[in-house]
PDB file of C-alpha atoms and ligand atoms in Angstrom:
ATOM      1  CA  MET A  88       0.348  -0.078   0.017  1.00  0.00           C
ATOM      2  CA  ARG A  89       1.347   3.986  -0.834  1.00  0.00           C
ATOM      3  CA  LEU A  90       0.197   5.463   2.359  1.00  0.00           C
ATOM      4  CA  GLY A  91       0.937   8.788   2.664  1.00  0.00           C
ATOM      5  CA  PHE A  92       0.609  11.156   5.951  1.00  0.00           C
ATOM      6  CA  VAL A  93       0.178  14.923   6.255  1.00  0.00           C
ATOM      7  CA  GLY A  94       1.404  16.482   9.593  1.00  0.00           C
ATOM      8  CA  THR A  95       4.609  14.218  10.953  1.00  0.00           C
ATOM      9  CA  GLY A  96       3.405  14.228  14.780  1.00  0.00           C
ATOM     10  CA  ALA A  97       2.841  12.222  17.967  1.00  0.00           C
ATOM     11  CA  ILE A  98       0.457  10.180  15.937  1.00  0.00           C
ATOM     12  CA  THR A  99       1.645   9.854  12.952  1.00  0.00           C
ATOM     13  CA  SER A 100       4.620   8.246  14.429  1.00  0.00           C
ATOM     14  CA  ALA A 101       2.700   6.045  16.203  1.00  0.00           C
ATOM     15  CA  ILE A 102       1.424   4.564  13.384  1.00  0.00           C
ATOM     16  CA  VAL A 103       4.151   4.426  11.300  1.00  0.00           C
ATOM     17  CA  THR A 104       5.878   2.559  14.220  1.00  0.00           C
ATOM     18  CA  GLY A 105       3.165   0.008  14.639  1.00  0.00           C
ATOM     19  CA  LEU A 106       2.784  -0.439  10.651  1.00  0.00           C
ATOM     20  CA  ASN A 107       6.374  -1.023  10.739  1.00  0.00           C
ATOM     21  CA  GLY A 108       6.258  -3.969  13.659  1.00  0.00           C
ATOM     22  CA  GLY A 109       3.832  -5.772  11.406  1.00  0.00           C
ATOM     23  CA  SER A 110       3.674  -8.047   8.341  1.00  0.00           C
ATOM     24  CA  GLY A 111       2.782  -5.423   5.800  1.00  0.00           C
ATOM     25  CA  GLY A 112       4.813  -4.195   3.160  1.00  0.00           C
ATOM     26  CA  ASP A 113       3.977  -0.555   2.786  1.00  0.00           C
ATOM     27  CA  THR A 114       5.936   2.430   1.326  1.00  0.00           C
ATOM     28  CA  ILE A 115       5.159   5.431   3.549  1.00  0.00           C
ATOM     29  CA  LEU A 116       5.287   8.867   2.871  1.00  0.00           C
ATOM     30  CA  VAL A 117       5.688  11.235   5.246  1.00  0.00           C
ATOM     31  CA  SER A 118       5.272  15.134   5.262  1.00  0.00           C
ATOM     32  CA  PRO A 119       8.438  17.455   5.761  1.00  0.00           C
ATOM     33  CA  ARG A 120       7.210  18.636   9.163  1.00  0.00           C
ATOM     34  CA  ASN A 121       7.555  18.152  11.747  1.00  0.00           C
ATOM     35  CA  ALA A 122      11.078  18.065  10.202  1.00  0.00           C
ATOM     36  CA  GLU A 123      12.731  15.947  13.831  1.00  0.00           C
ATOM     37  CA  THR A 124       9.886  13.705  13.778  1.00  0.00           C
ATOM     38  CA  ALA A 125      10.089  13.089   9.799  1.00  0.00           C
ATOM     39  CA  ALA A 126      13.818  12.196   9.767  1.00  0.00           C
ATOM     40  CA  ALA A 127      13.811  10.022  12.384  1.00  0.00           C
ATOM     41  CA  LEU A 128      11.148   7.872  11.374  1.00  0.00           C
ATOM     42  CA  ALA A 129      12.775   7.630   7.974  1.00  0.00           C
ATOM     43  CA  ALA A 130      16.269   6.880   9.898  1.00  0.00           C
ATOM     44  CA  ARG A 131      14.793   4.046  11.590  1.00  0.00           C
ATOM     45  CA  PHE A 132      12.554   2.602   9.208  1.00  0.00           C
ATOM     46  CA  PRO A 133      13.614   1.773   5.685  1.00  0.00           C
ATOM     47  CA  ASN A 134      10.390   1.651   3.915  1.00  0.00           C
ATOM     48  CA  VAL A 135       9.687   5.447   5.041  1.00  0.00           C
ATOM     49  CA  THR A 136      10.509   8.787   2.715  1.00  0.00           C
ATOM     50  CA  VAL A 137      10.220  12.216   3.805  1.00  0.00           C
ATOM     51  CA  ALA A 138       8.476  14.225   1.248  1.00  0.00           C
ATOM     52  CA  ALA A 139       9.678  17.092  -0.360  1.00  0.00           C
ATOM     53  CA  SER A 140       5.975  19.194   0.541  1.00  0.00           C
ATOM     54  CA  ASN A 141       2.859  17.882   1.252  1.00  0.00           C
ATOM     55  CA  GLN A 142       1.927  18.003  -2.113  1.00  0.00           C
ATOM     56  CA  ALA A 143       4.778  15.743  -3.011  1.00  0.00           C
ATOM     57  CA  VAL A 144       2.578  13.367   0.017  1.00  0.00           C
ATOM     58  CA  LEU A 145      -0.464  13.189  -2.086  1.00  0.00           C
ATOM     59  CA  ASP A 146       0.876  13.224  -5.184  1.00  0.00           C
ATOM     60  CA  GLY A 147       3.267   9.578  -4.775  1.00  0.00           C
ATOM     61  CA  SER A 148       0.424   8.169  -2.211  1.00  0.00           C
ATOM     62  CA  ASP A 149      -2.845   5.852  -2.845  1.00  0.00           C
ATOM     63  CA  VAL A 150      -4.050   6.110   1.264  1.00  0.00           C
ATOM     64  CA  VAL A 151      -3.830   9.965   2.760  1.00  0.00           C
ATOM     65  CA  MET A 152      -4.024  10.118   6.057  1.00  0.00           C
ATOM     66  CA  LEU A 153      -4.647  13.777   7.543  1.00  0.00           C
ATOM     67  CA  ALA A 154      -2.692  13.999  10.700  1.00  0.00           C
ATOM     68  CA  VAL A 155      -2.118  18.203  10.996  1.00  0.00           C
ATOM     69  CA  ARG A 156      -3.893  19.754  14.284  1.00  0.00           C
ATOM     70  CA  PRO A 157      -7.556  20.843  13.174  1.00  0.00           C
ATOM     71  CA  GLN A 158      -6.845  24.331  13.754  1.00  0.00           C
ATOM     72  CA  VAL A 159      -4.522  24.979  10.489  1.00  0.00           C
ATOM     73  CA  ALA A 160      -6.733  21.867   8.854  1.00  0.00           C
ATOM     74  CA  ASP A 161      -8.083  24.744   6.340  1.00  0.00           C
ATOM     75  CA  GLU A 162      -5.293  26.616   5.804  1.00  0.00           C
ATOM     76  CA  VAL A 163      -3.067  23.469   5.181  1.00  0.00           C
ATOM     77  CA  LEU A 164      -5.748  21.164   3.144  1.00  0.00           C
ATOM     78  CA  SER A 165      -6.997  24.042   1.009  1.00  0.00           C
ATOM     79  CA  GLU A 166      -3.940  24.440  -1.202  1.00  0.00           C
ATOM     80  CA  LEU A 167      -3.163  20.673  -1.765  1.00  0.00           C
ATOM     81  CA  ARG A 168      -4.513  19.335  -5.110  1.00  0.00           C
ATOM     82  CA  PHE A 169      -6.168  15.712  -4.085  1.00  0.00           C
ATOM     83  CA  ARG A 170      -7.207  13.114  -6.745  1.00  0.00           C
ATOM     84  CA  ALA A 171     -10.552  11.497  -7.140  1.00  0.00           C
ATOM     85  CA  ASP A 172      -8.879   8.506  -6.480  1.00  0.00           C
ATOM     86  CA  HIS A 173      -7.433   9.001  -2.766  1.00  0.00           C
ATOM     87  CA  GLN A 174      -8.504   7.205  -0.270  1.00  0.00           C
ATOM     88  CA  ILE A 175      -8.323   9.549   2.800  1.00  0.00           C
ATOM     89  CA  ILE A 176      -8.456   8.951   6.270  1.00  0.00           C
ATOM     90  CA  SER A 177      -8.992  11.845   8.433  1.00  0.00           C
ATOM     91  CA  LEU A 178      -7.719  11.555  12.097  1.00  0.00           C
ATOM     92  CA  MET A 179      -8.313  15.190  13.182  1.00  0.00           C
ATOM     93  CA  ALA A 180     -10.412  14.639  16.355  1.00  0.00           C
ATOM     94  CA  ILE A 181     -12.650  17.626  16.283  1.00  0.00           C
ATOM     95  CA  THR A 182     -12.744  18.824  12.180  1.00  0.00           C
ATOM     96  CA  PRO A 183     -16.375  16.960  10.983  1.00  0.00           C
ATOM     97  CA  LEU A 184     -16.651  14.804   8.210  1.00  0.00           C
ATOM     98  CA  ASN A 185     -18.745  17.083   5.788  1.00  0.00           C
ATOM     99  CA  LYS A 186     -15.915  19.890   6.430  1.00  0.00           C
ATOM    100  CA  VAL A 187     -12.931  17.370   5.826  1.00  0.00           C
ATOM    101  CA  ALA A 188     -14.759  16.188   2.479  1.00  0.00           C
ATOM    102  CA  GLU A 189     -14.916  19.381   1.116  1.00  0.00           C
ATOM    103  CA  LEU A 190     -11.345  20.461   1.974  1.00  0.00           C
ATOM    104  CA  VAL A 191     -10.107  16.744   0.137  1.00  0.00           C
ATOM    105  CA  ALA A 192     -12.633  17.342  -2.915  1.00  0.00           C
ATOM    106  CA  PRO A 193     -12.423  15.275  -5.644  1.00  0.00           C
ATOM    107  CA  ALA A 194     -11.756  13.013  -3.249  1.00  0.00           C
ATOM    108  CA  THR A 195     -14.781  10.864  -1.915  1.00  0.00           C
ATOM    109  CA  LYS A 196     -13.630   7.976  -0.258  1.00  0.00           C
ATOM    110  CA  VAL A 197     -13.562   9.617   2.958  1.00  0.00           C
ATOM    111  CA  THR A 198     -13.595   8.355   6.334  1.00  0.00           C
ATOM    112  CA  ARG A 199     -12.388   9.223  10.103  1.00  0.00           C
ATOM    113  CA  ALA A 200     -10.484   7.614  12.537  1.00  0.00           C
ATOM    114  CA  ILE A 201      -9.460   7.954  16.220  1.00  0.00           C
ATOM    115  CA  PRO A 202      -6.159   5.921  16.908  1.00  0.00           C
ATOM    116  CA  ILE A 203      -4.580   6.217  20.486  1.00  0.00           C
ATOM    117  CA  PRO A 204      -0.874   6.243  20.755  1.00  0.00           C
ATOM    118  CA  ILE A 205      -1.039   2.492  22.079  1.00  0.00           C
ATOM    119  CA  VAL A 206      -1.055   1.504  17.877  1.00  0.00           C
ATOM    120  CA  ALA A 207       2.655   2.056  18.019  1.00  0.00           C
ATOM    121  CA  ASP A 208       2.782  -1.455  20.069  1.00  0.00           C
ATOM    122  CA  ARG A 209      -0.203  -2.663  17.239  1.00  0.00           C
ATOM    123  CA  ARG A 210      -2.744  -2.689  20.613  1.00  0.00           C
ATOM    124  CA  GLY A 211      -5.271   0.212  19.630  1.00  0.00           C
ATOM    125  CA  PRO A 212      -8.337   0.046  19.384  1.00  0.00           C
ATOM    126  CA  THR A 213      -9.734   2.809  16.558  1.00  0.00           C
ATOM    127  CA  ALA A 214     -12.985   3.887  15.948  1.00  0.00           C
ATOM    128  CA  ILE A 215     -13.642   4.601  12.041  1.00  0.00           C
ATOM    129  CA  TYR A 216     -16.393   6.363  10.565  1.00  0.00           C
ATOM    130  CA  PRO A 217     -18.496   6.008   8.147  1.00  0.00           C
ATOM    131  CA  PRO A 218     -16.999   2.314   7.995  1.00  0.00           C
ATOM    132  CA  ASN A 219     -14.259   1.488   5.391  1.00  0.00           C
ATOM    133  CA  PRO A 220     -12.385  -1.701   4.371  1.00  0.00           C
ATOM    134  CA  VAL A 221      -9.292   0.291   3.312  1.00  0.00           C
ATOM    135  CA  ALA A 222      -8.976   1.899   7.041  1.00  0.00           C
ATOM    136  CA  ALA A 223     -10.292  -1.265   8.593  1.00  0.00           C
ATOM    137  CA  GLU A 224      -7.532  -3.015   7.269  1.00  0.00           C
ATOM    138  CA  ILE A 225      -4.962  -0.558   8.542  1.00  0.00           C
ATOM    139  CA  PHE A 226      -6.231   0.113  12.231  1.00  0.00           C
ATOM    140  CA  ASN A 227      -6.721  -4.084  12.043  1.00  0.00           C
ATOM    141  CA  ARG A 228      -3.577  -4.412  11.717  1.00  0.00           C
ATOM    142  CA  LEU A 229      -2.357  -1.939  14.239  1.00  0.00           C
ATOM    143  CA  GLY A 230      -4.600  -3.840  16.892  1.00  0.00           C
ATOM    144  CA  SER A 231      -8.436  -3.471  16.343  1.00  0.00           C
ATOM    145  CA  ALA A 232     -10.384  -1.394  14.064  1.00  0.00           C
ATOM    146  CA  ILE A 233     -13.646  -0.301  15.439  1.00  0.00           C
ATOM    147  CA  GLU A 234     -16.454   0.665  12.642  1.00  0.00           C
ATOM    148  CA  ALA A 235     -18.927   2.721  14.263  1.00  0.00           C
ATOM    149  CA  THR A 236     -22.208   2.350  12.622  1.00  0.00           C
ATOM    150  CA  SER A 237     -23.337   6.163  13.236  1.00  0.00           C
ATOM    151  CA  ALA A 238     -21.760   9.706  13.652  1.00  0.00           C
ATOM    152  CA  GLU A 239     -23.131   9.639  17.512  1.00  0.00           C
ATOM    153  CA  GLN A 240     -21.542   6.691  17.882  1.00  0.00           C
ATOM    154  CA  PHE A 241     -18.361   7.843  16.101  1.00  0.00           C
ATOM    155  CA  ILE A 242     -18.290  11.247  18.478  1.00  0.00           C
ATOM    156  CA  ALA A 243     -18.842   8.991  21.859  1.00  0.00           C
ATOM    157  CA  PHE A 244     -15.678   6.628  21.144  1.00  0.00           C
ATOM    158  CA  SER A 245     -13.859   9.666  20.231  1.00  0.00           C
ATOM    159  CA  SER A 246     -14.957  11.276  23.853  1.00  0.00           C
ATOM    160  CA  ALA A 247     -13.972   7.928  25.776  1.00  0.00           C
ATOM    161  CA  THR A 248     -10.309   8.726  24.349  1.00  0.00           C
ATOM    162  CA  ALA A 249     -10.589  11.584  27.297  1.00  0.00           C
ATOM    163  CA  THR A 250     -10.118   8.445  29.596  1.00  0.00           C
ATOM    164  CA  MET A 251      -6.077   7.793  29.274  1.00  0.00           C
ATOM    165  CA  ALA A 252      -5.035  10.332  31.380  1.00  0.00           C
ATOM    166  CA  PRO A 253      -7.536   9.886  34.267  1.00  0.00           C
ATOM    167  CA  TYR A 254      -6.670   5.729  34.144  1.00  0.00           C
ATOM    168  CA  PHE A 255      -2.584   7.267  34.370  1.00  0.00           C
ATOM    169  CA  THR A 256      -4.315   9.464  37.515  1.00  0.00           C
ATOM    170  CA  PHE A 257      -6.219   6.912  38.981  1.00  0.00           C
ATOM    171  CA  ALA A 258      -3.087   4.564  38.465  1.00  0.00           C
ATOM    172  CA  GLU A 259      -0.733   6.954  40.193  1.00  0.00           C
ATOM    173  CA  GLU A 260      -3.266   7.728  43.114  1.00  0.00           C
ATOM    174  CA  ILE A 261      -2.857   3.999  44.408  1.00  0.00           C
ATOM    175  CA  ALA A 262       0.738   3.985  43.755  1.00  0.00           C
ATOM    176  CA  ALA A 263       1.374   7.145  45.254  1.00  0.00           C
ATOM    177  CA  TRP A 264      -0.922   5.835  48.256  1.00  0.00           C
ATOM    178  CA  LEU A 265       1.279   2.688  48.763  1.00  0.00           C
ATOM    179  CA  THR A 266       4.570   5.188  48.966  1.00  0.00           C
ATOM    180  CA  ARG A 267       2.919   6.877  51.597  1.00  0.00           C
ATOM    181  CA  HIS A 268       2.605   3.518  53.226  1.00  0.00           C
ATOM    182  CA  GLY A 269       5.970   2.558  53.526  1.00  0.00           C
ATOM    183  CA  VAL A 270       6.651   1.048  50.194  1.00  0.00           C
ATOM    184  CA  PRO A 271       9.225   2.080  47.877  1.00  0.00           C
ATOM    185  CA  ALA A 272       8.219   4.066  44.685  1.00  0.00           C
ATOM    186  CA  THR A 273       9.780   1.637  42.111  1.00  0.00           C
ATOM    187  CA  ASP A 274       7.825  -1.329  43.943  1.00  0.00           C
ATOM    188  CA  ALA A 275       4.730   0.318  44.022  1.00  0.00           C
ATOM    189  CA  ARG A 276       4.831   1.352  40.314  1.00  0.00           C
ATOM    190  CA  ARG A 277       5.666  -2.396  39.520  1.00  0.00           C
ATOM    191  CA  TYR A 278       2.422  -3.363  41.383  1.00  0.00           C
ATOM    192  CA  VAL A 279       0.371  -1.171  39.815  1.00  0.00           C
ATOM    193  CA  GLY A 280       1.233  -1.604  36.147  1.00  0.00           C
ATOM    194  CA  THR A 281       1.381  -5.406  36.231  1.00  0.00           C
ATOM    195  CA  VAL A 282      -2.209  -5.332  38.474  1.00  0.00           C
ATOM    196  CA  PHE A 283      -3.512  -3.180  35.142  1.00  0.00           C
ATOM    197  CA  GLN A 284      -1.821  -5.190  32.932  1.00  0.00           C
ATOM    198  CA  GLY A 285      -3.723  -8.439  34.061  1.00  0.00           C
ATOM    199  CA  LEU A 286      -6.916  -6.698  34.553  1.00  0.00           C
ATOM    200  CA  GLY A 287      -6.885  -5.168  31.411  1.00  0.00           C
ATOM    201  CA  ASN A 288      -5.758  -8.240  29.755  1.00  0.00           C
ATOM    202  CA  ILE A 289      -9.230 -10.210  31.441  1.00  0.00           C
ATOM    203  CA  ALA A 290     -11.454  -7.343  30.204  1.00  0.00           C
ATOM    204  CA  ALA A 291     -10.085  -7.250  26.855  1.00  0.00           C
ATOM    205  CA  THR A 292     -10.090 -11.144  26.367  1.00  0.00           C
ATOM    206  CA  THR A 293     -13.375 -12.202  28.026  1.00  0.00           C
ATOM    207  CA  GLN A 294     -16.234 -10.546  26.046  1.00  0.00           C
ATOM    208  CA  GLU A 295     -18.419 -13.176  27.326  1.00  0.00           C
ATOM    209  CA  HIS A 296     -18.415 -11.125  30.582  1.00  0.00           C
ATOM    210  CA  SER A 297     -19.907  -7.673  31.275  1.00  0.00           C
ATOM    211  CA  LEU A 298     -17.472  -5.536  32.655  1.00  0.00           C
ATOM    212  CA  ALA A 299     -19.758  -5.403  35.446  1.00  0.00           C
ATOM    213  CA  ALA A 300     -19.893  -9.214  36.068  1.00  0.00           C
ATOM    214  CA  LEU A 301     -15.972  -8.838  35.871  1.00  0.00           C
ATOM    215  CA  ALA A 302     -16.899  -6.539  38.875  1.00  0.00           C
ATOM    216  CA  GLY A 303     -18.983  -8.367  40.850  1.00  0.00           C
ATOM    217  CA  GLU A 304     -16.400 -11.396  40.454  1.00  0.00           C
ATOM    218  CA  PHE A 305     -13.664  -9.733  41.527  1.00  0.00           C
ATOM    219  CA  ALA A 306     -16.026  -7.895  44.768  1.00  0.00           C
ATOM    220  CA  THR A 307     -16.415 -10.925  47.604  1.00  0.00           C
ATOM    221  CA  ARG A 308     -19.532 -10.042  49.108  1.00  0.00           C
ATOM    222  CA  GLY A 309     -18.737  -7.875  52.535  1.00  0.00           C
ATOM    223  CA  GLY A 310     -14.810  -7.916  51.160  1.00  0.00           C
ATOM    224  CA  ILE A 311     -12.644  -4.875  50.911  1.00  0.00           C
ATOM    225  CA  ASN A 312     -13.079  -4.798  47.019  1.00  0.00           C
ATOM    226  CA  GLU A 313     -16.492  -3.862  47.369  1.00  0.00           C
ATOM    227  CA  GLN A 314     -16.221  -1.908  50.706  1.00  0.00           C
ATOM    228  CA  VAL A 315     -13.892   0.737  48.253  1.00  0.00           C
ATOM    229  CA  VAL A 316     -16.767   0.394  45.302  1.00  0.00           C
ATOM    230  CA  ALA A 317     -19.473   1.455  47.936  1.00  0.00           C
ATOM    231  CA  HIS A 318     -16.903   4.164  49.120  1.00  0.00           C
ATOM    232  CA  MET A 319     -16.609   5.852  45.781  1.00  0.00           C
ATOM    233  CA  LYS A 320     -19.873   5.644  44.724  1.00  0.00           C
ATOM    234  CA  ALA A 321     -21.444   6.978  47.902  1.00  0.00           C
ATOM    235  CA  ARG A 322     -18.880   9.652  46.818  1.00  0.00           C
ATOM    236  CA  GLY A 323     -19.657  10.356  43.540  1.00  0.00           C
ATOM    237  CA  ALA A 324     -16.611   9.115  42.093  1.00  0.00           C
ATOM    238  CA  PHE A 325     -18.328   7.268  39.156  1.00  0.00           C
ATOM    239  CA  ASP A 326     -20.881   9.698  38.259  1.00  0.00           C
ATOM    240  CA  ALA A 327     -17.955  12.207  38.212  1.00  0.00           C
ATOM    241  CA  LEU A 328     -16.707   9.769  35.421  1.00  0.00           C
ATOM    242  CA  SER A 329     -19.877   9.675  33.361  1.00  0.00           C
ATOM    243  CA  GLU A 330     -20.308  14.009  33.952  1.00  0.00           C
ATOM    244  CA  GLY A 331     -16.979  14.775  32.498  1.00  0.00           C
ATOM    245  CA  LEU A 332     -17.453  12.363  29.680  1.00  0.00           C
ATOM    246  CA  ASP A 333     -20.816  14.040  29.185  1.00  0.00           C
ATOM    247  CA  ALA A 334     -19.166  17.270  29.313  1.00  0.00           C
ATOM    248  CA  VAL A 335     -16.420  16.406  26.520  1.00  0.00           C
ATOM    249  CA  LEU A 336     -19.258  15.214  23.681  1.00  0.00           C
ATOM    250  CA  GLN A 337     -20.959  18.341  24.298  1.00  0.00           C
ATOM    251  CA  ARG A 338     -17.521  20.000  23.622  1.00  0.00           C
ATOM    252  CA  MET A 339     -17.026  17.589  20.734  1.00  0.00           C
ATOM    253  CA  LYS A 340     -20.664  18.561  19.174  1.00  0.00           C
ATOM    254  CA  ALA A 341     -20.138  21.917  19.590  1.00  0.00           C
ATOM    255  CA  ALA A 342     -17.070  22.027  17.860  1.00  0.00           C
ATOM    256  CA  ALA A 343     -18.073  19.959  14.917  1.00  0.00           C
ATOM    257  CA  ARG A 344     -21.043  22.317  14.429  1.00  0.00           C
TER     258      ARG A 344
HETATM  259  N1  LIG B1372      -1.782  12.230  19.780  1.00  0.00           N
HETATM  260  C1  LIG B1372      -2.753  11.617  19.451  1.00  0.00           C
HETATM  261  O1  LIG B1372      -3.026  10.770  20.559  1.00  0.00           O
HETATM  262  C2  LIG B1372      -4.011  11.415  18.404  1.00  0.00           C
HETATM  263  C3  LIG B1372      -5.272  10.540  18.332  1.00  0.00           C
HETATM  264  C4  LIG B1372      -6.178  10.664  17.278  1.00  0.00           C
HETATM  265  C5  LIG B1372      -6.187  11.899  16.395  1.00  0.00           C
HETATM  266  N2  LIG B1372      -5.063  13.084  16.768  1.00  0.00           N
HETATM  267  C6  LIG B1372      -5.138  13.986  15.630  1.00  0.00           C
HETATM  268  O2  LIG B1372      -4.244  13.729  14.994  1.00  0.00           O
HETATM  269  C7  LIG B1372      -3.631  15.395  14.584  1.00  0.00           C
HETATM  270  C8  LIG B1372      -2.153  15.262  14.787  1.00  0.00           C
HETATM  271  O3  LIG B1372      -2.195  15.362  16.097  1.00  0.00           O
HETATM  272  P1  LIG B1372      -0.600  15.050  16.867  1.00  0.00           P
HETATM  273  O4  LIG B1372      -0.877  14.788  18.450  1.00  0.00           O
HETATM  274  O5  LIG B1372       0.013  13.513  16.406  1.00  0.00           O
HETATM  275  O6  LIG B1372      -0.522  16.166  17.223  1.00  0.00           O
HETATM  276  P2  LIG B1372       1.049  16.867  16.605  1.00  0.00           P
HETATM  277  O7  LIG B1372       2.083  15.956  17.389  1.00  0.00           O
HETATM  278  O8  LIG B1372       1.281  18.620  17.222  1.00  0.00           O
HETATM  279  O9  LIG B1372       1.597  16.670  15.522  1.00  0.00           O
HETATM  280  C9  LIG B1372       0.783  17.551  14.095  1.00  0.00           C
HETATM  281  C10 LIG B1372       1.969  17.984  13.319  1.00  0.00           C
HETATM  282  O10 LIG B1372       1.165  18.859  12.224  1.00  0.00           O
HETATM  283  C11 LIG B1372       2.803  19.308  11.349  1.00  0.00           C
HETATM  284  N3  LIG B1372       2.461  20.407  10.806  1.00  0.00           N
HETATM  285  C12 LIG B1372       2.172  21.982  11.034  1.00  0.00           C
HETATM  286  N4  LIG B1372       1.570  22.744   9.997  1.00  0.00           N
HETATM  287  C13 LIG B1372       1.778  21.944   8.987  1.00  0.00           C
HETATM  288  C14 LIG B1372       2.329  21.884   7.649  1.00  0.00           C
HETATM  289  N5  LIG B1372       1.497  23.231   7.329  1.00  0.00           N
HETATM  290  N6  LIG B1372       1.660  20.861   6.674  1.00  0.00           N
HETATM  291  C15 LIG B1372       2.098  19.513   7.437  1.00  0.00           C
HETATM  292  N7  LIG B1372       2.007  19.536   8.876  1.00  0.00           N
HETATM  293  C16 LIG B1372       2.249  20.231   9.718  1.00  0.00           C
HETATM  294  C17 LIG B1372       3.347  19.857  13.167  1.00  0.00           C
HETATM  295  O11 LIG B1372       4.827  20.363  12.821  1.00  0.00           O
HETATM  296  P3  LIG B1372       5.470  21.240  13.340  1.00  0.00           P
HETATM  297  O12 LIG B1372       5.739  20.337  14.700  1.00  0.00           O
HETATM  298  O13 LIG B1372       6.777  21.460  12.533  1.00  0.00           O
HETATM  299  O14 LIG B1372       5.036  22.455  13.535  1.00  0.00           O
HETATM  300  C18 LIG B1372       3.336  18.420  13.208  1.00  0.00           C
HETATM  301  O15 LIG B1372       3.939  17.537  13.446  1.00  0.00           O
HETATM  302  C19 LIG B1372      -4.607  15.937  15.373  1.00  0.00           C
HETATM  303  O16 LIG B1372      -5.590  16.525  14.783  1.00  0.00           O
HETATM  304  C20 LIG B1372      -5.415  15.244  16.705  1.00  0.00           C
HETATM  305  O17 LIG B1372      -6.348  15.694  16.994  1.00  0.00           O
HETATM  306  C21 LIG B1372      -3.992  12.765  17.553  1.00  0.00           C
END
């Protein structure tokens, strides 16, 4: 596949890294900005070339990922000449599909995807909308493509990506609590990381059990897990999480108007 990236930043770097760890024999063209990131990718992977310009990325690619920040999308994309046969995959978190479609005309094969940085390890779930076989094939190689069947679903998945930093903050709270009780920081860090690795693996691989059922399984009646869940519920911790996601969803919807 001849794959091009307009915008060579954090998410392009993660995708290119993941693709090169897999089995695909892609030819990859990256745009010259950011110069340092583009040069590093080309130095690391023989199938990656830094194009002379954004237009050169388009001219040498069949599938084009748009990976600039939404704030510069108009300025960057409006001066490029897309082809009708280009397959466009927009990674821009906020820019709505109709806006992307306007910017990339005459290309009509346009889809949005919302990868997260763990695609670099080929463990990323990537929501796609509208469903698209080319995007699904690429993101299945980088973990798991999840084809949203409505714009509403896609925006909900996009909002849910706001739980990554809260997850690390939750993990940090536990590790810091352990260190306040005399555990060396390195042991606390290793303990928390390993617990969540194991639990995350169970959540991802035992689809036959709902997450609520797993929470029940890990909470002995009258036991300490049940105690902490009840305490956090009583203090509104889970409601606060839902409310935070509601606020993100509203923000995304407002930005898309
Ligand atoms: N990071 C994530 O986890 C993630 C996940 C999903 C979607 N996204 C989306 O992906 C897009 C990129 O995010 P990012 O985190 O990768 O941001 P980033 O690290 O800031 O990358 C954006 C890149 O665009 C480059 N750029 C700026 N102006 C340009 C131009 N005129 N032509 C070509 N490239 C230009 C920047 O280069 P300079 O450094 O030289 O300015 C930078 O390398 C955003 O729309 C974001 O919403 C990101």
